[in-house]
Amino acid sequence: MNDTRSKITPATEDSIARAGEIIRAGGLVGLPTETVYGLAADATRPEAVAKIYAAKGRPRFNPLIAHIAALDDAPRLALVSGAGQALIERFWPGPLTLVLPFRPGATVCELARAGLDSVALRMPSHKIARAVIEAAGVPVSAPSANRSGRISATSAADVASELGGSVDLVLDAGQTKIGVESTIVSLLGDKPTLLRAGGLPRAEIEAVLGRPLALAGADDTAPRAPGMMTSHYAPATPVRLEAVEVAADEALLAFGAFRPAGIAQAQAVLNLSAAGDPVEAAANLYRSLRQLDALGARCIAVAPVPEAGLGEAINDRLKRAAAPR
Ligand code: TXA
Ligand code: MG
């Protein structure tokens, strides 16, 4: 543990430059972003990208998001349609990932795309993330820095405990602000499709597009994200949702002012947001799940969370955390 914790370094000008060098040299860096911490490698080098799949235990059919530091990089890597351009202008840099047709011959390697002829692009708003990508001088593949299927990392310590043995350096910029992954929209078909609810609420995207987003997998023509496995974000402790009562050997993840029956006897109680604010709840989600998981309770009971705003992303993650493993 000592060994892996010693890889955590405060993000400074020096450590950012070192992170860029490590990525250029084919290594792995734990990278803070505004959503969650990423496990970053050079997206143009298959041998570097292979280390991501190995470190996470991630199936190779599940493509990675290529992170860029400048708006100009998008048309270099992908074919950007009118709708894509409108979303980029309004929401980048920020927690929106766009799946676009890959520009033939562009530098993101085939392994990073899992062999697809599309590419997922994201320009993070986190200054340190962008500074590292700039220092690396290449597009950066960065999945969430957790073992495949487990809870995402929202702090440098989470990255070290999930992947400490395999990263070369973890830049520490504190707890991530948004707390759930980016929203993913596919612009491959003729209808823009929501592949993953995330840190940018769906309604904001629909307002720019002037139409509702199609839902992934709603019919045979709607694209899907290969990585949206039913079981994901899972603590070791079983999770049950929509809890209106809680038992003495259970831990409770509460939301707002609602007090499930038996709350006084629960083994532990954490509230995602006592004020009932979905933005605050998203920021607390993964850390709270990790904390309750560490208690060894029989079950984590989760109180109902409304769907509005970031609630959609929170409920998506909770459903996967509760899904049969
Ligand atoms: O907020 C985030 O997006 C974080 C931070 C680190 O940037 N990254 C992240 O990456 O969540 P990851 O790998 O955990 O999730 C990426 C998702 C996966 O479900 C993957 O299947 C999907 O994006 N994806 C990537 N490329 C795709 C493509 N070409 N077509 C469809 N889905 C794609
Ligand atoms: Mg992930």
Coordinates of N, CA, C and O and ligand atoms in Angstrom, one line a residue, residues 31-40 52 56 58 61-67 94-100 112-114 116-122 124 129 140-146 152-153 180-186 188 195-196 198-199 223-229 232-233 317, ligand 1:
L31 N -5.2 10.4 -13.8 CA -5.4 11.8 -14.2 C -6.7 12.4 -13.7 O -7.8 11.8 -13.9
P32 N -6.7 13.5 -12.9 CA -7.9 14.1 -12.5 C -8.7 14.7 -13.6 O -8.1 15.3 -14.5
T33 N -10.0 14.6 -13.7 CA -10.8 15.4 -14.6 C -12.0 15.9 -13.8 O -12.1 15.6 -12.6
E34 N -12.8 16.7 -14.4 CA -14.0 17.3 -13.7 C -15.0 16.2 -13.3 O -15.8 16.4 -12.5
T35 N -15.0 15.1 -14.0 CA -16.0 14.0 -13.8 C -15.5 13.0 -12.8 O -16.0 12.9 -11.7
V36 N -14.6 12.1 -13.2 CA -13.9 11.1 -12.4 C -12.4 11.1 -12.8 O -12.1 11.7 -13.8
Y37 N -11.6 10.4 -12.0 CA -10.2 10.3 -12.4 C -10.1 9.3 -13.5 O -10.9 8.3 -13.6
G38 N -9.2 9.6 -14.5 CA -9.0 8.7 -15.6 C -7.7 7.9 -15.5 O -6.8 8.3 -14.7
L39 N -7.6 6.8 -16.2 CA -6.3 6.1 -16.4 C -5.8 6.4 -17.8 O -6.3 5.9 -18.8
A40 N -4.8 7.3 -17.8 CA -4.4 7.9 -19.1 C -3.2 7.3 -19.8 O -2.2 6.9 -19.1
I52 N -3.6 -0.2 -20.5 CA -4.9 0.2 -19.9 C -5.8 -1.0 -19.8 O -6.3 -1.2 -18.7
K56 N -6.9 -2.5 -16.1 CA -8.3 -2.5 -15.6 C -9.0 -3.9 -15.7 O -10.0 -4.1 -15.1
R58 N -10.1 -4.9 -18.5 CA -11.2 -4.5 -19.4 C -11.2 -5.3 -20.6 O -10.2 -5.5 -21.3
F61 N -13.1 -5.5 -26.4 CA -14.2 -5.0 -27.3 C -14.7 -3.7 -26.8 O -15.6 -3.1 -27.5
N62 N -14.3 -3.2 -25.7 CA -14.8 -2.0 -25.1 C -13.9 -0.8 -25.4 O -12.9 -0.6 -24.7
P63 N -14.3 0.1 -26.3 CA -13.4 1.1 -26.8 C -13.2 2.2 -25.7 O -14.0 2.4 -24.8
L64 N -12.2 3.0 -25.9 CA -11.8 4.1 -24.9 C -12.1 5.5 -25.5 O -12.1 5.6 -26.7
I65 N -12.3 6.4 -24.6 CA -12.6 7.8 -25.0 C -11.2 8.4 -25.3 O -10.3 8.3 -24.5
A66 N -11.0 9.1 -26.4 CA -9.8 9.9 -26.7 C -10.0 11.3 -26.2 O -11.0 12.0 -26.6
H67 N -9.2 11.7 -25.3 CA -9.3 13.0 -24.7 C -8.3 14.0 -25.4 O -7.2 13.7 -25.7
G94 N -15.9 20.3 -21.4 CA -16.9 19.9 -20.4 C -17.2 18.4 -20.5 O -16.7 17.7 -21.2
P95 N -18.2 18.0 -19.6 CA -18.5 16.6 -19.4 C -19.4 16.0 -20.5 O -20.4 15.3 -20.2
L96 N -19.1 16.2 -21.7 CA -19.8 15.6 -22.9 C -18.9 14.9 -23.8 O -17.9 15.5 -24.3
T97 N -19.1 13.6 -24.0 CA -18.3 12.8 -25.0 C -19.1 12.6 -26.2 O -20.3 12.3 -26.1
L98 N -18.5 12.8 -27.4 CA -19.2 12.6 -28.6 C -18.7 11.4 -29.4 O -17.4 11.3 -29.5
V99 N -19.5 10.5 -29.8 CA -19.1 9.4 -30.7 C -19.3 9.8 -32.1 O -20.5 10.1 -32.5
L100 N -18.3 9.8 -32.9 CA -18.3 10.4 -34.2 C -17.6 9.4 -35.2 O -16.8 8.5 -34.8
A112 N -7.4 1.3 -29.3 CA -8.1 2.3 -28.5 C -9.6 2.4 -28.9 O -10.5 2.7 -28.1
R113 N -9.9 2.2 -30.2 CA -11.2 2.2 -30.7 C -11.9 0.9 -30.7 O -13.0 0.7 -31.2
A114 N -11.2 -0.1 -30.2 CA -11.7 -1.5 -30.2 C -12.1 -2.0 -31.6 O -13.1 -2.7 -31.8
L116 N -13.4 -0.3 -34.0 CA -14.6 0.3 -34.6 C -14.1 1.4 -35.6 O -13.0 1.9 -35.5
D117 N -15.0 1.8 -36.5 CA -14.7 2.9 -37.4 C -15.3 4.2 -36.9 O -15.5 5.1 -37.6
S118 N -15.5 4.2 -35.6 CA -16.0 5.5 -34.9 C -15.0 5.8 -33.8 O -14.1 4.9 -33.5
V119 N -15.1 7.0 -33.2 CA -14.2 7.3 -32.1 C -15.0 8.2 -31.2 O -15.8 9.1 -31.6
A120 N -14.7 8.0 -29.9 CA -15.4 8.8 -28.8 C -14.4 9.9 -28.4 O -13.2 9.6 -28.1
L121 N -14.8 11.2 -28.5 CA -13.9 12.3 -28.2 C -14.5 13.1 -27.0 O -15.7 13.3 -26.9
R122 N -13.6 13.6 -26.2 CA -14.0 14.4 -25.1 C -12.9 15.4 -24.8 O -11.7 15.1 -24.8
P124 N -11.9 17.7 -21.8 CA -12.3 17.9 -20.4 C -12.2 19.4 -20.0 O -11.3 20.1 -20.6
A129 N -6.2 18.3 -16.3 CA -6.4 17.3 -17.4 C -5.9 17.8 -18.7 O -5.1 17.2 -19.4
V140 N -5.2 11.4 -25.7 CA -5.0 10.6 -24.5 C -6.2 9.7 -24.3 O -7.3 10.2 -24.0
S141 N -6.0 8.4 -24.3 CA -7.1 7.5 -23.9 C -7.2 7.5 -22.4 O -6.2 7.4 -21.7
A142 N -8.4 7.6 -21.9 CA -8.5 7.6 -20.4 C -9.9 7.1 -20.0 O -10.9 7.9 -20.0
P143 N -10.0 5.8 -19.7 CA -11.2 5.3 -19.1 C -11.2 5.7 -17.6 O -10.2 6.2 -17.1
S144 N -12.3 5.5 -16.9 CA -12.4 5.8 -15.5 C -11.3 4.9 -14.8 O -11.1 3.7 -15.2
A145 N -10.7 5.4 -13.8 CA -9.5 4.7 -13.2 C -9.9 3.7 -12.1 O -9.5 3.8 -11.0
N146 N -10.8 2.8 -12.5 CA -11.2 1.7 -11.6 C -11.0 0.4 -12.3 O -10.8 0.3 -13.5
S152 N -16.1 3.7 -9.8 CA -15.2 4.7 -10.4 C -14.4 5.5 -9.3 O -14.9 5.6 -8.2
A153 N -13.3 6.0 -9.7 CA -12.4 6.7 -8.7 C -12.7 8.2 -8.8 O -12.6 8.8 -9.8
V180 N -19.8 12.0 -11.5 CA -20.2 10.9 -12.4 C -19.5 11.2 -13.8 O -19.2 12.3 -14.1
E181 N -19.4 10.1 -14.6 CA -18.7 10.2 -15.8 C -19.5 11.1 -16.8 O -20.6 11.4 -16.6
S182 N -18.8 11.5 -17.9 CA -19.3 12.3 -18.9 C -20.6 11.7 -19.5 O -20.7 10.5 -19.6
T183 N -21.5 12.5 -20.0 CA -22.6 12.1 -20.8 C -22.0 11.7 -22.2 O -21.2 12.4 -22.8
I184 N -22.5 10.6 -22.8 CA -22.0 10.2 -24.1 C -23.2 10.2 -25.1 O -24.2 9.6 -24.9
V185 N -23.0 11.0 -26.2 CA -23.9 11.1 -27.3 C -23.3 10.6 -28.5 O -22.2 11.0 -28.9
S186 N -24.0 9.7 -29.2 CA -23.5 9.2 -30.5 C -24.2 10.0 -31.6 O -25.4 10.2 -31.6
L188 N -23.6 9.0 -34.8 CA -23.3 8.1 -35.9 C -24.5 7.9 -36.8 O -24.4 7.9 -38.1
L195 N -26.0 7.5 -25.3 CA -25.4 6.2 -25.0 C -25.2 6.0 -23.5 O -25.2 5.0 -23.0
R196 N -24.9 7.1 -22.8 CA -24.7 7.1 -21.4 C -25.1 8.4 -20.7 O -24.6 9.4 -21.1
G198 N -24.9 11.2 -17.9 CA -23.7 11.5 -17.2 C -23.7 12.9 -16.7 O -24.8 13.5 -16.5
G199 N -22.6 13.5 -16.6 CA -22.4 14.8 -15.9 C -23.1 16.0 -16.6 O -23.2 17.0 -15.9
P223 N -27.5 3.0 -31.9 CA -26.2 2.5 -31.5 C -26.2 2.3 -30.0 O -27.0 2.8 -29.2
R224 N -25.2 1.5 -29.6 CA -25.0 1.3 -28.1 C -23.5 1.6 -27.8 O -22.7 1.6 -28.7
A225 N -23.2 1.8 -26.5 CA -21.8 1.8 -26.1 C -21.5 0.4 -25.7 O -22.1 -0.2 -24.8
P226 N -20.4 -0.2 -26.3 CA -20.1 -1.5 -25.9 C -19.8 -1.7 -24.4 O -19.9 -2.8 -23.9
G227 N -19.4 -0.6 -23.7 CA -19.1 -0.8 -22.3 C -20.2 -0.6 -21.4 O -20.0 -0.7 -20.1
M228 N -21.4 -0.4 -21.8 CA -22.5 -0.2 -20.9 C -23.1 -1.6 -20.4 O -24.2 -2.0 -20.7
M229 N -22.2 -2.3 -19.6 CA -22.6 -3.6 -19.1 C -23.7 -3.4 -18.0 O -23.7 -2.4 -17.3
H232 N -22.1 -3.0 -13.2 CA -21.0 -2.1 -13.3 C -21.0 -1.2 -12.0 O -22.0 -1.3 -11.3
Y233 N -20.0 -0.5 -11.8 CA -19.9 0.4 -10.7 C -20.3 -0.3 -9.4 O -20.9 0.2 -8.5
R317 N -26.2 4.7 -12.7 CA -25.1 4.0 -12.0 C -25.6 3.1 -10.9 O -25.1 2.1 -10.6
Ligands
TXA1 O1 -16.0 11.2 -17.7 C1 -15.6 10.3 -18.4 O2 -16.0 10.1 -19.5 C2 -14.4 9.5 -17.9 C3 -13.2 10.5 -17.7 C4 -11.9 9.8 -17.2 O3 -13.0 11.2 -18.9 N1 -14.0 8.4 -18.8 C5 -14.8 7.3 -18.9 O4 -14.3 6.3 -19.7 O5 -15.9 7.2 -18.3 P1 -14.8 4.8 -19.7 O6 -13.9 4.1 -20.6 O7 -15.0 4.4 -18.3 O8 -16.2 4.9 -20.4 C6 -16.3 5.1 -21.8 C7 -17.5 4.6 -22.4 C8 -17.6 3.1 -22.5 O9 -18.9 2.7 -22.1 C9 -17.3 2.8 -24.0 O10 -18.0 1.6 -24.4 C10 -17.9 4.0 -24.6 O11 -17.5 5.1 -23.8 N2 -17.3 4.2 -26.0 C11 -16.0 4.6 -26.2 N3 -15.8 4.7 -27.6 C12 -17.0 4.4 -28.2 C13 -17.4 4.3 -29.5 N4 -16.6 4.5 -30.5 N5 -18.7 3.9 -29.7 C14 -19.6 3.7 -28.7 N6 -19.2 3.8 -27.4 C15 -17.9 4.1 -27.1

